[in-house]
Amino acid sequence: MDTITAASVPRLRIGVRLTFDEVRGVHVLLFPEGVLVPNATATAVLQLCDGTNPVAEIVTKLGKRFLGVREGDVVDVLGRFGQRRVVEWT
């Protein structure tokens, strides 16, 4: 996706799974080509990428949990995961 807007709806690509690694005590993103260890901020965003929440809703939900959530930051995180082909758009 070239342009991510407030109405864009992200989801994890087929074959990608966000799970909690009990041994390391961190969330990991598993996909056929590898593993990523997203930071806490990215994990919070990825947990809301279910193919039903548009970016605007993700920002609203994160804003209820954290102070200072900005749409631009969420778009930036989603853009980077999109470039890595971990997130796709419905």
PDB file of C-alpha atoms in Angstrom, residues 1-88:
ATOM      1  CA  MET A   1       0.000   0.000   0.000  1.00  0.00           C
ATOM      2  CA  ASP A   2       1.439   3.331  -1.056  1.00  0.00           C
ATOM      3  CA  THR A   3      -0.526   5.605   1.224  1.00  0.00           C
ATOM      4  CA  ILE A   4      -1.763   4.670   4.647  1.00  0.00           C
ATOM      5  CA  THR A   5      -4.717   6.752   5.798  1.00  0.00           C
ATOM      6  CA  ALA A   6      -6.932   6.841   8.880  1.00  0.00           C
ATOM      7  CA  ALA A   7      -9.379   4.609   7.003  1.00  0.00           C
ATOM      8  CA  SER A   8      -6.797   1.945   6.075  1.00  0.00           C
ATOM      9  CA  VAL A   9      -7.454  -1.400   7.763  1.00  0.00           C
ATOM     10  CA  PRO A  10      -4.335  -3.429   8.579  1.00  0.00           C
ATOM     11  CA  ARG A  11      -4.102  -7.098   9.444  1.00  0.00           C
ATOM     12  CA  LEU A  12      -1.301  -9.560   9.905  1.00  0.00           C
ATOM     13  CA  ARG A  13      -0.534 -11.394   6.671  1.00  0.00           C
ATOM     14  CA  ILE A  14      -1.490 -15.024   6.358  1.00  0.00           C
ATOM     15  CA  GLY A  15       1.238 -17.087   7.989  1.00  0.00           C
ATOM     16  CA  VAL A  16       2.253 -14.304  10.380  1.00  0.00           C
ATOM     17  CA  ARG A  17       1.524 -14.744  14.060  1.00  0.00           C
ATOM     18  CA  LEU A  18       2.108 -12.480  17.060  1.00  0.00           C
ATOM     19  CA  THR A  19       2.676 -14.553  20.158  1.00  0.00           C
ATOM     20  CA  PHE A  20       4.219 -14.235  23.607  1.00  0.00           C
ATOM     21  CA  ASP A  21       7.507 -16.080  24.136  1.00  0.00           C
ATOM     22  CA  GLU A  22       7.337 -17.265  27.728  1.00  0.00           C
ATOM     23  CA  VAL A  23      11.050 -18.114  27.868  1.00  0.00           C
ATOM     24  CA  ARG A  24      12.238 -14.666  26.778  1.00  0.00           C
ATOM     25  CA  GLY A  25       9.315 -12.801  28.303  1.00  0.00           C
ATOM     26  CA  VAL A  26       8.626 -10.830  25.128  1.00  0.00           C
ATOM     27  CA  HIS A  27       6.200 -10.822  22.234  1.00  0.00           C
ATOM     28  CA  VAL A  28       7.561 -12.232  19.002  1.00  0.00           C
ATOM     29  CA  LEU A  29       6.288 -11.978  15.480  1.00  0.00           C
ATOM     30  CA  LEU A  30       6.639 -15.296  13.694  1.00  0.00           C
ATOM     31  CA  PHE A  31       6.532 -15.557   9.923  1.00  0.00           C
ATOM     32  CA  PRO A  32       7.816 -18.074   7.373  1.00  0.00           C
ATOM     33  CA  GLU A  33      11.010 -16.134   6.653  1.00  0.00           C
ATOM     34  CA  GLY A  34      11.953 -15.399  10.239  1.00  0.00           C
ATOM     35  CA  VAL A  35      11.203 -13.920  13.607  1.00  0.00           C
ATOM     36  CA  LEU A  36      10.951 -10.314  14.765  1.00  0.00           C
ATOM     37  CA  VAL A  37      10.945  -9.075  18.343  1.00  0.00           C
ATOM     38  CA  PRO A  38       8.818  -5.924  18.240  1.00  0.00           C
ATOM     39  CA  ASN A  39       9.170  -3.366  21.008  1.00  0.00           C
ATOM     40  CA  ALA A  40       6.264  -2.710  23.372  1.00  0.00           C
ATOM     41  CA  THR A  41       4.877   0.108  21.227  1.00  0.00           C
ATOM     42  CA  ALA A  42       4.912  -1.937  18.036  1.00  0.00           C
ATOM     43  CA  THR A  43       3.394  -4.900  19.880  1.00  0.00           C
ATOM     44  CA  ALA A  44       0.493  -2.742  21.083  1.00  0.00           C
ATOM     45  CA  VAL A  45      -0.155  -1.650  17.490  1.00  0.00           C
ATOM     46  CA  LEU A  46       0.168  -5.156  16.049  1.00  0.00           C
ATOM     47  CA  GLN A  47      -2.254  -6.572  18.604  1.00  0.00           C
ATOM     48  CA  LEU A  48      -4.947  -4.358  17.064  1.00  0.00           C
ATOM     49  CA  CYS A  49      -4.206  -5.363  13.461  1.00  0.00           C
ATOM     50  CA  ASP A  50      -7.072  -7.809  13.120  1.00  0.00           C
ATOM     51  CA  GLY A  51      -8.488  -6.752   9.776  1.00  0.00           C
ATOM     52  CA  THR A  52     -11.424  -4.932  11.367  1.00  0.00           C
ATOM     53  CA  ASN A  53      -9.850  -1.884  13.043  1.00  0.00           C
ATOM     54  CA  PRO A  54      -9.003   1.031  10.750  1.00  0.00           C
ATOM     55  CA  VAL A  55      -5.967   3.089  11.678  1.00  0.00           C
ATOM     56  CA  ALA A  56      -8.171   5.765  13.278  1.00  0.00           C
ATOM     57  CA  GLU A  57      -9.724   3.150  15.591  1.00  0.00           C
ATOM     58  CA  ILE A  58      -6.311   1.763  16.476  1.00  0.00           C
ATOM     59  CA  VAL A  59      -5.182   5.260  17.444  1.00  0.00           C
ATOM     60  CA  THR A  60      -8.323   5.739  19.559  1.00  0.00           C
ATOM     61  CA  LYS A  61      -7.889   2.406  21.341  1.00  0.00           C
ATOM     62  CA  LEU A  62      -4.205   3.035  22.000  1.00  0.00           C
ATOM     63  CA  GLY A  63      -5.042   6.526  23.248  1.00  0.00           C
ATOM     64  CA  LYS A  64      -7.221   4.973  25.961  1.00  0.00           C
ATOM     65  CA  ARG A  65      -4.222   2.939  27.164  1.00  0.00           C
ATOM     66  CA  PHE A  66      -1.330   5.358  26.618  1.00  0.00           C
ATOM     67  CA  LEU A  67      -0.771   9.104  26.701  1.00  0.00           C
ATOM     68  CA  GLY A  68       0.332  11.009  23.628  1.00  0.00           C
ATOM     69  CA  VAL A  69      -0.599   8.516  20.911  1.00  0.00           C
ATOM     70  CA  ARG A  70      -0.297  10.203  17.520  1.00  0.00           C
ATOM     71  CA  GLU A  71      -1.764   8.916  14.288  1.00  0.00           C
ATOM     72  CA  GLY A  72       1.477   9.680  12.461  1.00  0.00           C
ATOM     73  CA  ASP A  73       3.439   7.420  14.789  1.00  0.00           C
ATOM     74  CA  VAL A  74       0.971   4.559  14.299  1.00  0.00           C
ATOM     75  CA  VAL A  75       1.079   5.039  10.529  1.00  0.00           C
ATOM     76  CA  ASP A  76       4.881   5.005  10.665  1.00  0.00           C
ATOM     77  CA  VAL A  77       4.933   1.717  12.600  1.00  0.00           C
ATOM     78  CA  LEU A  78       2.405   0.142  10.241  1.00  0.00           C
ATOM     79  CA  GLY A  79       4.311   1.397   7.220  1.00  0.00           C
ATOM     80  CA  ARG A  80       7.501  -0.277   8.404  1.00  0.00           C
ATOM     81  CA  PHE A  81       5.720  -3.579   9.032  1.00  0.00           C
ATOM     82  CA  GLY A  82       4.057  -3.259   5.656  1.00  0.00           C
ATOM     83  CA  GLN A  83       7.458  -2.866   3.995  1.00  0.00           C
ATOM     84  CA  ARG A  84       8.608  -6.047   5.728  1.00  0.00           C
ATOM     85  CA  ARG A  85       5.499  -7.754   4.372  1.00  0.00           C
ATOM     86  CA  VAL A  86       4.259  -8.617   7.828  1.00  0.00           C
ATOM     87  CA  VAL A  87       1.140  -6.445   7.639  1.00  0.00           C
ATOM     88  CA  GLU A  88      -1.295  -6.264   4.749  1.00  0.00           C
TER      89      GLU A  88
END
